[in-house]
């Protein structure tokens, strides 16, 4: 006893609608992948090329009325800008925030700055740096 095939013979009736839909999905997927890759590349270039100042907190010393923050700033020669630093109390409330300006021809600045606080600060956090 043999079983009858439920598929039509190959090539007899042309391509099925499923094959056409698969091809359309592949084309749309390829287009979206290229667009996403281009967008990621553009944002990456914009971030790297436009970021003229970068910095990091090396260390900090909390006090009752201020926090001493050791900052290391890297920038292009001749670029002026500022970095924003904040301090928080033990309960998470912000107790101090200030902008520190950097200018001149040095490309690397290693500086200790004093952030005045309204209460004892337990942290020193660099929020970001911007070219002026």
Short mmCIF file of C-alpha atoms in Angstrom, two decimals:
data_model
loop_
_atom_site.label_atom_id
_atom_site.label_comp_id
_atom_site.label_asym_id
_atom_site.label_seq_id
_atom_site.Cartn_x
_atom_site.Cartn_y
_atom_site.Cartn_z
CA UNK A 1 0.00 0.00 0.00
CA UNK A 2 1.39 3.40 -0.96
CA UNK A 3 0.49 6.82 0.31
CA UNK A 4 -0.46 9.62 -2.01
CA UNK A 5 1.66 12.78 -1.98
CA UNK A 6 -0.12 15.96 -0.88
CA UNK A 7 2.42 18.26 -2.54
CA UNK A 8 1.96 19.36 -6.12
CA UNK A 9 4.65 18.28 -8.56
CA UNK A 10 7.79 20.46 -8.54
CA UNK A 11 7.84 23.28 -11.10
CA UNK A 12 4.38 22.59 -12.40
CA UNK A 13 2.50 25.55 -10.92
CA UNK A 14 5.23 28.20 -10.49
CA UNK A 15 6.56 29.60 -7.25
CA UNK A 16 4.33 29.46 -4.21
CA UNK A 17 3.23 32.61 -2.42
CA UNK A 18 5.30 31.53 0.60
CA UNK A 19 8.49 31.69 -1.46
CA UNK A 20 7.62 35.19 -2.70
CA UNK A 21 6.90 36.33 0.87
CA UNK A 22 10.20 34.83 2.07
CA UNK A 23 12.10 36.76 -0.60
CA UNK A 24 10.37 40.03 0.36
CA UNK A 25 11.17 39.44 4.03
CA UNK A 26 14.84 38.83 3.18
CA UNK A 27 15.03 42.06 1.18
CA UNK A 28 13.33 44.10 3.92
CA UNK A 29 15.52 42.48 6.60
CA UNK A 30 18.70 43.23 4.66
CA UNK A 31 17.64 46.85 4.16
CA UNK A 32 16.86 47.30 7.88
CA UNK A 33 20.18 45.68 8.86
CA UNK A 34 22.13 48.06 6.60
CA UNK A 35 20.16 51.06 7.95
CA UNK A 36 20.81 50.00 11.57
CA UNK A 37 24.51 49.49 10.88
CA UNK A 38 24.72 52.94 9.30
CA UNK A 39 22.93 54.53 12.25
CA UNK A 40 25.24 52.87 14.79
CA UNK A 41 28.26 53.98 12.75
CA UNK A 42 27.02 57.56 12.59
CA UNK A 43 26.39 57.74 16.35
CA UNK A 44 29.79 56.16 17.04
CA UNK A 45 31.60 58.64 14.80
CA UNK A 46 29.67 61.56 16.29
CA UNK A 47 30.54 60.47 19.84
CA UNK A 48 34.25 59.95 19.14
CA UNK A 49 34.83 62.90 16.82
CA UNK A 50 32.83 65.48 18.75
CA UNK A 51 33.97 64.56 22.25
CA UNK A 52 36.85 67.02 22.75
CA UNK A 53 37.05 66.71 26.54
CA UNK A 54 37.06 63.57 28.65
CA UNK A 55 37.82 63.19 32.33
CA UNK A 56 37.73 60.80 35.24
CA UNK A 57 37.73 61.02 39.01
CA UNK A 58 40.99 59.55 40.28
CA UNK A 59 40.18 59.89 43.99
CA UNK A 60 38.20 62.00 46.45
CA UNK A 61 38.38 62.93 50.12
CA UNK A 62 35.04 63.65 51.82
CA UNK A 63 34.86 66.32 54.53
CA UNK A 64 32.23 68.05 56.63
CA UNK A 65 31.82 71.12 54.40
CA UNK A 66 33.55 70.09 51.18
CA UNK A 67 34.87 67.21 49.10
CA UNK A 68 38.33 67.33 47.55
CA UNK A 69 38.23 65.71 44.11
CA UNK A 70 41.28 64.66 42.11
CA UNK A 71 40.33 65.00 38.40
CA UNK A 72 42.30 63.94 35.37
CA UNK A 73 41.13 65.79 32.25
CA UNK A 74 42.17 64.98 28.67
CA UNK A 75 41.36 67.48 25.95
CA UNK A 76 42.52 68.85 22.63
CA UNK A 77 45.16 71.58 22.79
CA UNK A 78 43.56 75.01 23.04
CA UNK A 79 40.12 73.63 23.87
CA UNK A 80 38.23 75.37 26.65
CA UNK A 81 35.51 73.66 28.60
CA UNK A 82 34.16 72.57 31.93
CA UNK A 83 33.43 69.41 33.89
CA UNK A 84 30.48 69.04 36.26
CA UNK A 85 31.05 67.23 39.56
CA UNK A 86 28.51 66.45 42.25
CA UNK A 87 28.51 64.96 45.72
CA UNK A 88 25.81 63.06 47.56
CA UNK A 89 25.13 62.47 51.23
CA UNK A 90 24.86 59.03 52.74
CA UNK A 91 21.09 58.97 52.16
CA UNK A 92 21.55 59.78 48.43
CA UNK A 93 20.56 63.45 48.57
CA UNK A 94 22.67 65.79 46.46
CA UNK A 95 24.68 68.06 48.75
CA UNK A 96 26.94 69.77 46.23
CA UNK A 97 27.36 70.40 42.51
CA UNK A 98 29.82 72.61 40.67
CA UNK A 99 31.37 73.23 37.25
CA UNK A 100 35.15 73.37 37.02
CA UNK A 101 36.65 75.19 34.02
CA UNK A 102 39.67 73.97 32.07
CA UNK A 103 41.48 75.92 29.38
CA UNK A 104 44.95 76.44 27.97
CA UNK A 105 47.17 74.46 25.62
CA UNK A 106 47.75 71.46 27.88
CA UNK A 107 46.22 68.24 26.59
CA UNK A 108 46.27 66.52 29.99
CA UNK A 109 45.36 68.29 33.21
CA UNK A 110 45.77 66.62 36.59
CA UNK A 111 44.09 68.83 39.19
CA UNK A 112 42.62 68.62 42.68
CA UNK A 113 39.46 70.73 43.02
CA UNK A 114 37.33 71.48 46.07
CA UNK A 115 33.58 70.96 45.87
CA UNK A 116 31.73 72.84 48.62
CA UNK A 117 28.82 70.91 50.14
CA UNK A 118 25.80 71.82 52.26
CA UNK A 119 26.20 68.67 54.38
CA UNK A 120 28.87 65.99 54.70
CA UNK A 121 29.31 64.41 51.27
CA UNK A 122 30.19 60.75 50.89
CA UNK A 123 30.73 60.58 47.11
CA UNK A 124 32.22 62.51 44.25
CA UNK A 125 30.72 61.81 40.85
CA UNK A 126 31.74 63.22 37.48
CA UNK A 127 28.53 64.03 35.60
CA UNK A 128 30.20 65.01 32.34
CA UNK A 129 32.48 67.39 30.49
CA UNK A 130 31.59 69.84 27.74
CA UNK A 131 33.54 72.08 25.39
CA UNK A 132 32.74 75.76 25.80
#
